[in-house]
Tab-separated table of N, CA and C and ligand atoms in Angstrom:
chain	number	residue	atom	x	y	z
O	1	MET	N	12.816	3.445	22.705
O	1	MET	CA	12.687	2.358	21.907
O	1	MET	C	12.305	2.333	20.316
O	2	ASP	N	12.974	1.945	19.118
O	2	ASP	CA	12.517	2.110	17.763
O	2	ASP	C	11.347	1.189	17.699
O	3	LYS	N	10.718	1.820	16.762
O	3	LYS	CA	9.322	1.080	16.277
O	3	LYS	C	9.651	0.668	14.463
O	4	THR	N	9.110	-0.417	14.227
O	4	THR	CA	9.168	-0.761	12.698
O	4	THR	C	7.946	-0.833	12.121
O	5	ASN	N	7.834	-0.679	10.585
O	5	ASN	CA	6.746	-0.971	10.091
O	5	ASN	C	6.790	-2.483	9.713
O	6	ILE	N	5.482	-3.170	9.468
O	6	ILE	CA	5.074	-4.260	8.664
O	6	ILE	C	4.644	-4.072	7.589
O	7	LYS	N	5.236	-4.661	6.498
O	7	LYS	CA	4.471	-4.783	5.065
O	7	LYS	C	3.678	-5.870	4.922
O	8	PHE	N	2.097	-5.662	4.536
O	8	PHE	CA	1.667	-6.865	4.169
O	8	PHE	C	2.011	-7.355	2.705
O	9	ILE	N	2.162	-8.866	2.672
O	9	ILE	CA	2.944	-9.850	1.748
O	9	ILE	C	1.727	-10.499	0.834
O	10	ASN	N	0.915	-11.493	1.671
O	10	ASN	CA	-0.265	-11.673	1.246
O	10	ASN	C	-0.915	-12.603	2.164
O	11	GLU	N	-2.245	-13.001	1.593
O	11	GLU	CA	-2.989	-13.958	2.514
O	11	GLU	C	-2.808	-15.185	2.422
O	12	ILE	N	-2.547	-16.380	2.916
O	12	ILE	CA	-2.755	-17.851	2.735
O	12	ILE	C	-3.873	-18.141	3.437
O	13	ASP	N	-4.716	-19.455	2.964
O	13	ASP	CA	-5.660	-20.003	3.494
O	13	ASP	C	-5.248	-21.294	3.793
O	14	VAL	N	-5.684	-21.762	5.029
O	14	VAL	CA	-5.246	-22.828	5.808
O	14	VAL	C	-6.399	-23.666	6.328
O	15	ASP	N	-6.384	-24.994	6.000
O	15	ASP	CA	-7.593	-25.801	6.254
O	15	ASP	C	-7.315	-26.460	7.738
O	16	ILE	N	-8.051	-26.328	8.779
O	16	ILE	CA	-7.765	-26.756	10.018
O	16	ILE	C	-8.938	-28.110	10.212
O	17	THR	N	-8.264	-29.243	10.173
O	17	THR	CA	-9.180	-30.042	10.951
O	17	THR	C	-9.005	-30.556	12.415
O	18	THR	N	-9.858	-31.214	13.038
O	18	THR	CA	-9.672	-31.921	14.337
O	18	THR	C	-10.283	-33.053	13.981
O	19	GLU	N	-10.198	-34.141	15.027
O	19	GLU	CA	-10.379	-35.429	14.789
O	19	GLU	C	-12.133	-35.719	15.233
O	20	ASP	N	-12.851	-34.673	16.070
O	20	ASP	CA	-14.253	-34.793	16.273
O	20	ASP	C	-14.991	-34.063	15.083
O	21	ASP	N	-13.966	-33.473	13.978
O	21	ASP	CA	-14.767	-32.435	13.226
O	21	ASP	C	-14.394	-32.465	11.948
O	22	ASN	N	-15.332	-33.187	11.113
O	22	ASN	CA	-14.528	-33.996	9.975
O	22	ASN	C	-14.281	-32.425	8.544
O	23	GLU	N	-15.053	-31.802	8.795
O	23	GLU	CA	-15.140	-30.293	7.992
O	23	GLU	C	-14.273	-29.499	8.013
O	24	PRO	N	-13.403	-29.548	7.113
O	24	PRO	CA	-12.348	-28.344	7.346
O	24	PRO	C	-12.773	-27.230	7.497
O	25	GLN	N	-12.543	-26.355	8.534
O	25	GLN	CA	-12.435	-24.963	8.881
O	25	GLN	C	-11.296	-24.033	7.824
O	26	ILE	N	-12.128	-23.282	7.026
O	26	ILE	CA	-10.772	-22.633	6.576
O	26	ILE	C	-10.339	-21.248	7.104
O	27	MET	N	-9.008	-20.955	7.491
O	27	MET	CA	-8.613	-19.904	8.296
O	27	MET	C	-7.650	-19.450	7.345
O	28	THR	N	-7.826	-17.651	7.373
O	28	THR	CA	-7.156	-16.974	6.353
O	28	THR	C	-6.044	-16.495	7.164
O	29	LEU	N	-4.696	-16.420	7.159
O	29	LEU	CA	-3.523	-15.852	7.700
O	29	LEU	C	-3.216	-14.853	6.708
O	30	SER	N	-2.331	-13.885	7.415
O	30	SER	CA	-1.633	-13.016	6.657
O	30	SER	C	0.081	-13.232	7.228
O	31	VAL	N	0.424	-12.748	5.813
O	31	VAL	CA	1.793	-12.781	5.952
O	31	VAL	C	2.429	-11.256	5.745
O	32	TYR	N	3.210	-11.076	6.621
O	32	TYR	CA	3.976	-9.837	7.051
O	32	TYR	C	5.825	-9.860	6.508
O	33	GLU	N	6.339	-8.760	6.022
O	33	GLU	CA	7.714	-8.599	6.302
O	33	GLU	C	7.911	-7.291	7.227
O	34	CYS	N	8.908	-7.439	8.389
O	34	CYS	CA	9.408	-6.439	8.939
O	34	CYS	C	10.245	-5.754	8.099
O	35	GLU	N	10.138	-4.165	7.932
O	35	GLU	CA	10.670	-3.244	7.607
O	35	GLU	C	12.319	-3.375	8.204
O	36	ALA	N	12.517	-3.837	9.376
O	36	ALA	CA	13.638	-3.431	10.153
O	36	ALA	C	14.781	-4.832	9.783
O	37	CYS	N	14.180	-5.970	9.622
O	37	CYS	CA	15.189	-7.196	10.093
O	37	CYS	C	14.700	-7.798	8.473
O	38	HIS	N	13.619	-7.724	7.994
O	38	HIS	CA	13.384	-8.435	6.600
O	38	HIS	C	12.829	-9.718	6.826
O	39	TRP	N	12.596	-10.271	7.927
O	39	TRP	CA	12.104	-11.834	8.146
O	39	TRP	C	10.711	-11.540	7.870
O	40	ARG	N	9.960	-12.772	7.145
O	40	ARG	CA	8.836	-12.723	6.941
O	40	ARG	C	8.063	-13.750	8.126
O	41	PHE	N	6.793	-13.211	8.212
O	41	PHE	CA	6.056	-14.143	9.360
O	41	PHE	C	4.770	-14.012	9.082
O	42	VAL	N	4.152	-15.170	10.030
O	42	VAL	CA	2.673	-15.017	9.584
O	42	VAL	C	2.065	-14.421	10.795
O	43	GLY	N	1.208	-13.275	10.678
O	43	GLY	CA	1.169	-12.252	11.919
O	43	GLY	C	-0.176	-12.711	12.838
O	44	ASP	N	-1.106	-13.335	12.476
O	44	ASP	CA	-2.311	-13.864	13.218
O	44	ASP	C	-2.139	-14.163	14.955
O	45	CYS	N	-2.638	-13.589	15.490
O	45	CYS	CA	-2.467	-14.307	16.777
O	45	CYS	C	-3.785	-13.974	17.351
O	46	ASN	N	-4.291	-15.186	18.275
O	46	ASN	CA	-5.444	-15.496	18.752
O	46	ASN	C	-5.469	-16.083	20.456
O	47	ARG	N	-6.315	-15.348	21.397
O	47	ARG	CA	-6.365	-16.062	22.636
O	47	ARG	C	-7.857	-16.497	22.761
O	48	TYR	N	-7.913	-18.056	23.623
O	48	TYR	CA	-9.289	-18.563	23.705
O	48	TYR	C	-9.044	-18.935	25.366
O	49	GLY	N	-10.128	-18.988	25.790
O	49	GLY	CA	-10.280	-19.370	27.156
O	49	GLY	C	-10.000	-18.538	28.223
O	50	HIS	N	-9.543	-18.911	29.214
O	50	HIS	CA	-9.002	-17.733	30.614
O	50	HIS	C	-9.899	-16.571	30.478
O	51	GLY	N	-11.271	-16.546	30.577
O	51	GLY	CA	-12.114	-15.564	30.368
O	51	GLY	C	-12.171	-15.011	28.981
O	52	TYR	N	-11.366	-15.422	28.062
O	52	TYR	CA	-11.616	-15.001	26.648
O	52	TYR	C	-12.190	-15.927	25.697
O	53	THR	N	-13.463	-15.432	25.157
O	53	THR	CA	-14.329	-16.209	23.992
O	53	THR	C	-13.309	-16.486	23.312
O	54	SER	N	-13.157	-15.391	22.352
O	54	SER	CA	-12.223	-15.461	21.096
O	54	SER	C	-11.819	-14.421	20.713
O	55	GLU	N	-10.331	-13.998	20.903
O	55	GLU	CA	-9.973	-12.558	20.394
O	55	GLU	C	-8.720	-12.881	19.412
O	56	GLY	N	-8.780	-12.018	18.490
O	56	GLY	CA	-7.704	-12.232	17.581
O	56	GLY	C	-7.357	-10.924	16.835
O	57	VAL	N	-6.186	-10.801	16.433
O	57	VAL	CA	-5.421	-9.808	15.604
O	57	VAL	C	-4.790	-10.235	14.309
O	58	GLN	N	-4.559	-9.328	13.530
O	58	GLN	CA	-4.105	-10.076	12.225
O	58	GLN	C	-2.606	-9.887	12.263
O	59	SER	N	-2.376	-8.885	13.051
O	59	SER	CA	-0.820	-8.838	13.463
O	59	SER	C	-0.033	-8.232	15.041
O	60	PRO	N	1.056	-8.922	15.353
O	60	PRO	CA	1.306	-8.850	16.714
O	60	PRO	C	2.063	-7.363	16.856
O	61	ASN	N	2.319	-7.177	18.467
O	61	ASN	CA	2.498	-6.074	19.005
O	61	ASN	C	4.220	-5.441	18.403
O	62	TYR	N	4.973	-7.036	18.333
O	62	TYR	CA	6.082	-6.912	18.187
O	62	TYR	C	6.551	-7.700	17.128
O	63	CYS	N	7.822	-7.475	16.347
O	63	CYS	CA	8.433	-8.397	15.147
O	63	CYS	C	8.750	-9.822	16.162
O	64	PRO	N	8.400	-10.753	15.730
O	64	PRO	CA	8.933	-12.226	16.321
O	64	PRO	C	10.399	-12.163	16.018
O	65	MET	N	10.959	-11.685	15.073
O	65	MET	CA	12.525	-12.004	14.892
O	65	MET	C	13.115	-11.218	15.703
O	66	CYS	N	13.187	-9.796	14.853
O	66	CYS	CA	14.209	-8.883	15.901
O	66	CYS	C	13.444	-7.976	17.068
O	67	GLY	N	12.101	-8.250	17.409
O	67	GLY	CA	11.350	-7.747	18.484
O	67	GLY	C	11.419	-6.375	18.384
O	68	GLU	N	11.146	-5.868	17.413
O	68	GLU	CA	10.888	-4.022	17.590
O	68	GLU	C	9.777	-4.028	17.732
O	69	ARG	N	9.230	-2.996	18.514
O	69	ARG	CA	7.716	-2.678	18.611
O	69	ARG	C	7.234	-2.269	17.102
O	70	ILE	N	6.101	-2.896	16.665
O	70	ILE	CA	5.102	-2.760	15.289
O	70	ILE	C	4.412	-1.208	15.747
O	71	LYS	N	4.453	-0.455	14.810
O	71	LYS	CA	3.758	0.599	14.903
O	71	LYS	C	2.116	0.364	15.094
O	72	GLU	N	1.492	1.442	15.795
O	72	GLU	CA	0.178	0.627	15.827
O	72	GLU	C	-0.839	0.661	14.578
O	73	SER	N	-1.501	-0.157	14.746
O	73	SER	CA	-2.568	-0.062	13.517
O	73	SER	C	-3.933	0.597	13.932
O	74	ALA	N	-3.938	0.934	15.106
O	74	ALA	CA	-5.217	1.713	15.431
O	74	ALA	C	-5.503	3.039	14.626
O	75	GLU	N	-4.513	3.748	14.205
O	75	GLU	CA	-4.807	4.729	13.496
O	75	GLU	C	-5.170	4.586	12.290
O	76	GLU	N	-4.594	3.780	11.853
O	76	GLU	CA	-4.971	2.816	10.503
O	76	GLU	C	-6.250	2.405	10.414
O	77	ASN	N	-6.704	2.072	11.033
O	77	ASN	CA	-8.080	0.944	11.250
O	77	ASN	C	-9.153	1.824	11.379
O	78	LYS	N	-9.343	3.267	11.883
O	78	LYS	CA	-10.118	4.398	11.875
O	78	LYS	C	-10.338	4.783	10.489
O	79	LYS	N	-9.553	4.525	9.382
O	79	LYS	CA	-10.085	4.891	8.245
O	79	LYS	C	-11.157	3.829	7.603
O	80	ILE	N	-11.302	2.766	8.141
O	80	ILE	CA	-12.527	1.721	7.833
O	80	ILE	C	-13.744	2.471	8.598
O	81	VAL	N	-14.834	3.056	8.128
O	81	VAL	CA	-16.170	3.284	8.399
O	81	VAL	C	-17.124	2.047	8.500
O	82	TRP	N	-17.431	1.422	9.565
O	82	TRP	CA	-18.596	0.415	9.679
O	82	TRP	C	-19.931	0.879	9.957
O	83	ASN	N	-20.858	0.156	9.545
O	83	ASN	CA	-22.361	0.367	9.721
O	83	ASN	C	-22.573	-0.717	11.034
O	84	ASP	N	-23.832	-0.227	11.901
O	84	ASP	CA	-23.810	-1.056	12.629
O	84	ASP	C	-24.013	-2.393	13.134
O	85	ASP	N	-24.196	-3.188	12.015
O	85	ASP	CA	-24.170	-4.593	11.789
O	85	ASP	C	-23.138	-4.881	11.266
O	86	MET	N	-21.864	-4.538	11.071
O	86	MET	CA	-20.960	-4.773	10.781
O	86	MET	C	-21.016	-5.732	9.607
O	87	ASP	N	-21.818	-5.143	8.611
O	87	ASP	CA	-21.867	-6.142	7.340
O	87	ASP	C	-21.575	-5.218	5.978
O	88	VAL	N	-21.344	-3.765	6.436
O	88	VAL	CA	-20.946	-2.938	5.178
O	88	VAL	C	-19.808	-2.119	5.604
O	89	ALA	N	-18.638	-2.071	4.964
O	89	ALA	CA	-17.389	-1.179	5.198
O	89	ALA	C	-17.414	-0.148	4.171
O	90	SER	N	-16.931	0.992	4.541
O	90	SER	CA	-16.581	2.022	3.479
O	90	SER	C	-15.247	2.786	4.032
O	91	GLY	N	-14.781	3.253	3.015
O	91	GLY	CA	-13.474	4.003	3.164
O	91	GLY	C	-13.344	4.888	2.043
O	92	LEU	N	-12.926	6.409	2.587
O	92	LEU	CA	-12.407	7.356	1.573
O	92	LEU	C	-11.313	6.801	0.449
O	93	GLU	N	-11.637	7.106	-0.802
O	93	GLU	CA	-10.849	6.570	-1.939
O	93	GLU	C	-9.074	7.226	-1.589
O	94	LYS	N	-9.108	8.190	-1.028
O	94	LYS	CA	-7.769	9.056	-0.931
O	94	LYS	C	-6.941	8.421	0.233
O	95	ASP	N	-7.562	7.669	0.965
O	95	ASP	CA	-6.727	7.328	2.303
O	95	ASP	C	-6.527	5.774	2.032
O	96	PHE	N	-6.620	5.374	0.613
O	96	PHE	CA	-5.985	3.909	0.261
O	96	PHE	C	-5.202	4.314	-1.061
O	97	GLU	N	-3.852	3.284	-1.115
O	97	GLU	CA	-3.342	3.259	-2.570
O	97	GLU	C	-4.221	2.686	-3.634
O	98	ASN	N	-5.054	1.869	-3.195
O	98	ASN	CA	-5.982	1.151	-4.187
O	98	ASN	C	-6.916	0.337	-3.593
O	99	MET	N	-7.559	-0.684	-4.619
O	99	MET	CA	-8.874	-1.204	-3.983
O	99	MET	C	-8.403	-2.419	-3.070
O	100	ASP	N	-6.889	-3.045	-3.667
O	100	ASP	CA	-6.376	-3.966	-2.462
O	100	ASP	C	-6.305	-3.679	-1.472
O	101	GLU	N	-5.645	-2.301	-1.336
O	101	GLU	CA	-5.279	-2.186	0.393
O	101	GLU	C	-6.633	-1.757	1.191
O	102	PHE	N	-7.676	-1.193	0.529
O	102	PHE	CA	-8.938	-1.147	1.235
O	102	PHE	C	-9.176	-2.264	1.891
O	103	ILE	N	-9.465	-3.402	0.807
O	103	ILE	CA	-9.992	-4.883	1.009
O	103	ILE	C	-8.970	-5.131	2.392
O	104	PHE	N	-8.227	-5.225	2.392
O	104	PHE	CA	-6.808	-5.686	2.865
O	104	PHE	C	-7.381	-5.188	4.547
O	105	LYS	N	-7.449	-3.926	4.631
O	105	LYS	CA	-7.477	-2.921	5.827
O	105	LYS	C	-9.102	-3.671	6.549
O	106	VAL	N	-10.137	-3.530	5.662
O	106	VAL	CA	-11.184	-4.015	5.773
O	106	VAL	C	-11.072	-5.516	6.339
O	107	LYS	N	-10.535	-6.549	6.047
O	107	LYS	CA	-10.049	-7.624	6.766
O	107	LYS	C	-9.480	-7.362	8.213
O	108	ARG	N	-8.534	-6.643	7.865
O	108	ARG	CA	-8.073	-6.417	9.351
O	108	ARG	C	-8.968	-5.765	10.265
O	109	SER	N	-9.598	-4.681	9.723
O	109	SER	CA	-10.368	-4.038	11.098
O	109	SER	C	-11.142	-5.139	11.399
O	110	PHE	N	-12.089	-5.820	10.709
O	110	PHE	CA	-12.995	-6.896	11.098
O	110	PHE	C	-12.279	-8.015	12.182
O	111	LYS	N	-11.140	-8.396	11.649
O	111	LYS	CA	-10.391	-9.372	12.749
O	111	LYS	C	-10.329	-8.559	14.105
O	112	GLU	N	-9.900	-7.519	13.912
O	112	GLU	CA	-9.650	-6.702	15.069
O	112	GLU	C	-10.884	-6.586	16.137
O	113	TYR	N	-12.028	-6.567	15.409
O	113	TYR	CA	-13.289	-6.366	15.944
O	113	TYR	C	-13.838	-7.344	16.829
O	114	THR	N	-13.599	-8.352	15.801
O	114	THR	CA	-14.375	-9.560	16.113
O	114	THR	C	-13.793	-11.065	16.220
O	115	GLY	N	-12.395	-11.053	15.768
O	115	GLY	CA	-11.756	-12.201	16.142
O	115	GLY	C	-11.903	-12.958	14.848
O	116	GLU	N	-12.439	-12.628	13.509
O	116	GLU	CA	-12.855	-13.487	12.921
O	116	GLU	C	-12.390	-13.311	11.811
O	117	SER	N	-12.022	-13.998	10.529
O	117	SER	CA	-11.905	-13.533	9.233
O	117	SER	C	-13.003	-13.555	8.507
O	118	CYS	N	-13.068	-12.839	7.384
O	118	CYS	CA	-14.162	-12.420	6.838
O	118	CYS	C	-13.939	-12.623	5.075
O	119	GLN	N	-15.115	-12.143	4.447
O	119	GLN	CA	-14.777	-12.189	2.902
O	119	GLN	C	-15.548	-11.148	2.823
O	120	THR	N	-15.059	-10.401	1.477
O	120	THR	CA	-15.850	-9.418	0.890
O	120	THR	C	-16.569	-9.123	-0.393
O	121	GLU	N	-17.646	-8.682	-0.404
O	121	GLU	CA	-18.243	-8.817	-1.967
O	121	GLU	C	-18.793	-7.372	-2.184
O	122	ASN	N	-18.969	-7.374	-3.639
O	122	ASN	CA	-20.005	-6.071	-4.182
O	122	ASN	C	-19.140	-4.842	-4.007
O	123	LEU	N	-18.014	-4.842	-4.079
O	123	LEU	CA	-17.256	-3.730	-3.974
O	123	LEU	C	-17.413	-2.738	-4.975
O	124	VAL	N	-17.615	-1.400	-4.853
O	124	VAL	CA	-17.890	-0.270	-5.745
O	124	VAL	C	-17.121	0.917	-5.294
O	125	LEU	N	-16.539	1.740	-6.132
O	125	LEU	CA	-15.957	2.820	-5.607
O	125	LEU	C	-16.989	3.818	-6.685
O	126	GLN	N	-17.592	4.811	-5.543
O	126	GLN	CA	-18.596	5.795	-6.124
O	126	GLN	C	-18.647	7.072	-5.372
O	127	ALA	N	-18.984	8.056	-6.335
O	127	ALA	CA	-18.936	9.577	-5.639
O	127	ALA	C	-20.383	9.723	-4.957
O	128	CYS	N	-19.867	10.298	-3.388
O	128	CYS	CA	-20.875	10.234	-2.595
O	128	CYS	C	-21.150	11.707	-1.909
O	129	VAL	N	-22.229	12.196	-1.526
O	129	VAL	CA	-22.211	13.488	-1.049
O	129	VAL	C	-22.398	13.244	0.413
O	130	ALA	N	-22.061	14.572	1.415
O	130	ALA	CA	-22.301	14.298	2.308
O	130	ALA	C	-22.784	15.895	3.315
O	131	THR	N	-23.464	16.144	4.095
O	131	THR	CA	-23.781	17.589	4.366
O	131	THR	C	-23.877	17.246	6.079
O	132	GLY	N	-23.519	18.285	6.694
O	132	GLY	CA	-23.702	18.730	8.135
O	132	GLY	C	-25.000	19.108	8.221
O	133	LYS	N	-25.238	20.208	7.501
O	133	LYS	CA	-26.633	21.005	7.814
O	133	LYS	C	-27.576	20.289	7.151
O	134	GLY	N	-27.403	19.735	6.292
O	134	GLY	CA	-28.620	19.030	5.100
O	134	GLY	C	-29.334	20.224	4.282
O	135	ILE	N	-29.925	19.874	3.440
O	135	ILE	CA	-30.755	20.856	2.569
O	135	ILE	C	-31.850	20.906	2.546
O	136	GLU	N	-32.668	21.931	2.296
O	136	GLU	CA	-33.990	21.995	2.188
O	136	GLU	C	-34.956	21.234	1.137
O	137	ALA	N	-35.815	20.725	1.597
O	137	ALA	CA	-36.552	19.826	0.524
O	137	ALA	C	-37.347	20.936	-0.682
O	138	GLU	N	-37.460	20.945	-1.841
O	138	GLU	CA	-38.009	21.389	-3.068
O	138	GLU	C	-37.520	22.934	-2.981
O	139	THR	N	-36.505	23.303	-2.973
O	139	THR	CA	-35.903	24.262	-3.038
O	139	THR	C	-34.643	24.064	-3.935
O	140	ILE	N	-34.296	25.201	-4.562
O	140	ILE	CA	-33.002	25.286	-5.613
O	140	ILE	C	-32.111	26.076	-4.707
O	141	THR	N	-30.686	25.446	-4.638
O	141	THR	CA	-29.857	25.792	-3.614
O	141	THR	C	-28.558	25.900	-4.317
O	142	PRO	N	-27.783	26.946	-4.474
O	142	PRO	CA	-26.567	26.940	-5.188
O	142	PRO	C	-25.408	25.895	-4.176
O	143	LEU	N	-24.860	25.373	-4.859
O	143	LEU	CA	-24.235	24.252	-4.213
O	143	LEU	C	-23.130	25.118	-3.400
O	144	VAL	N	-22.410	26.250	-3.793
O	144	VAL	CA	-21.419	27.145	-2.970
O	144	VAL	C	-22.174	27.538	-1.459
O	145	GLU	N	-23.674	27.674	-1.383
O	145	GLU	CA	-24.245	27.967	-0.156
O	145	GLU	C	-24.590	27.040	0.799
O	146	THR	N	-24.226	25.495	0.221
O	146	THR	CA	-24.152	24.455	1.304
O	146	THR	C	-22.989	24.245	1.730
O	147	ASP	N	-22.900	23.139	2.626
O	147	ASP	CA	-22.014	22.790	3.303
O	147	ASP	C	-21.461	21.244	2.509
O	148	ILE	N	-22.289	20.917	1.381
O	148	ILE	CA	-22.300	19.583	0.599
O	148	ILE	C	-20.706	19.489	0.171
O	149	ILE	N	-20.267	18.319	0.694
O	149	ILE	CA	-19.063	17.910	-0.073
O	149	ILE	C	-19.201	16.643	-0.511
O	150	ILE	N	-18.595	16.505	-1.795
O	150	ILE	CA	-18.655	15.325	-2.609
O	150	ILE	C	-17.138	14.621	-2.786
O	151	GLN	N	-17.444	13.195	-2.561
O	151	GLN	CA	-16.006	12.454	-2.243
O	151	GLN	C	-16.240	11.255	-2.705
O	152	ASN	N	-15.200	10.645	-3.154
O	152	ASN	CA	-15.050	9.076	-3.743
O	152	ASN	C	-14.888	8.281	-2.755
O	153	TRP	N	-15.650	7.191	-2.328
O	153	TRP	CA	-15.792	6.231	-1.220
O	153	TRP	C	-15.787	4.752	-1.990
O	154	TYR	N	-14.911	3.770	-1.305
O	154	TYR	CA	-15.014	2.644	-1.560
O	154	TYR	C	-15.923	1.654	-0.528
O	155	THR	N	-16.979	1.113	-1.296
O	155	THR	CA	-17.877	0.267	0.036
O	155	THR	C	-17.746	-0.961	-0.481
O	156	CYS	N	-17.974	-2.006	0.437
O	156	CYS	CA	-18.435	-3.109	0.348
O	156	CYS	C	-19.160	-4.268	1.243
O	157	GLU	N	-19.706	-4.991	0.960
O	157	GLU	CA	-20.330	-6.171	1.627
O	157	GLU	C	-19.339	-7.144	2.644
O	158	VAL	N	-19.651	-7.341	3.995
O	158	VAL	CA	-18.536	-7.990	4.418
O	158	VAL	C	-19.587	-9.251	5.294
O	159	SER	N	-19.109	-10.356	5.274
O	159	SER	CA	-19.597	-11.476	6.090
O	159	SER	C	-18.580	-12.310	6.240
O	160	SER	N	-18.752	-12.866	7.625
O	160	SER	CA	-17.880	-13.586	8.178
O	160	SER	C	-17.718	-14.889	7.473
O	161	ASN	N	-16.310	-15.660	7.539
O	161	ASN	CA	-16.231	-16.854	6.655
O	161	ASN	C	-17.160	-17.802	7.535
E	1	ZN	ZN1	11.860	-7.716	12.674
């Protein structure tokens, strides 16, 4: 069967109010366009109860209009690196077209792990060094004799809404 891609269009904030809860809850929903049929739709899917406390994804497996399978986002989500507390996300600059795409993918990844939407702040793009072998303290080592790599990383702080 063919597969389609979906293009992220924008996010919309929705106020949710219930009779027993007067404080409106804000839910952020993502709007996509299917590249096969060009219909636009809100992608968010959630399930509650039936053994699930709360589980959510930002986009469905199939386009709700033409029924084509949507290419997996799991591979894409691997580009987002999380710390253990899930409050700092990082991504290599070269994996993203721009900062907006990085933020969008952080939010999507967070939602797939936690079922919740999130906010991001303190976004920075900076050069970082990494080494597998490490370098000895108090020595002078030519860079070419190390396995040090220098790459530009986006980093941001993340908190649930
Ligand atoms: Zn479609």
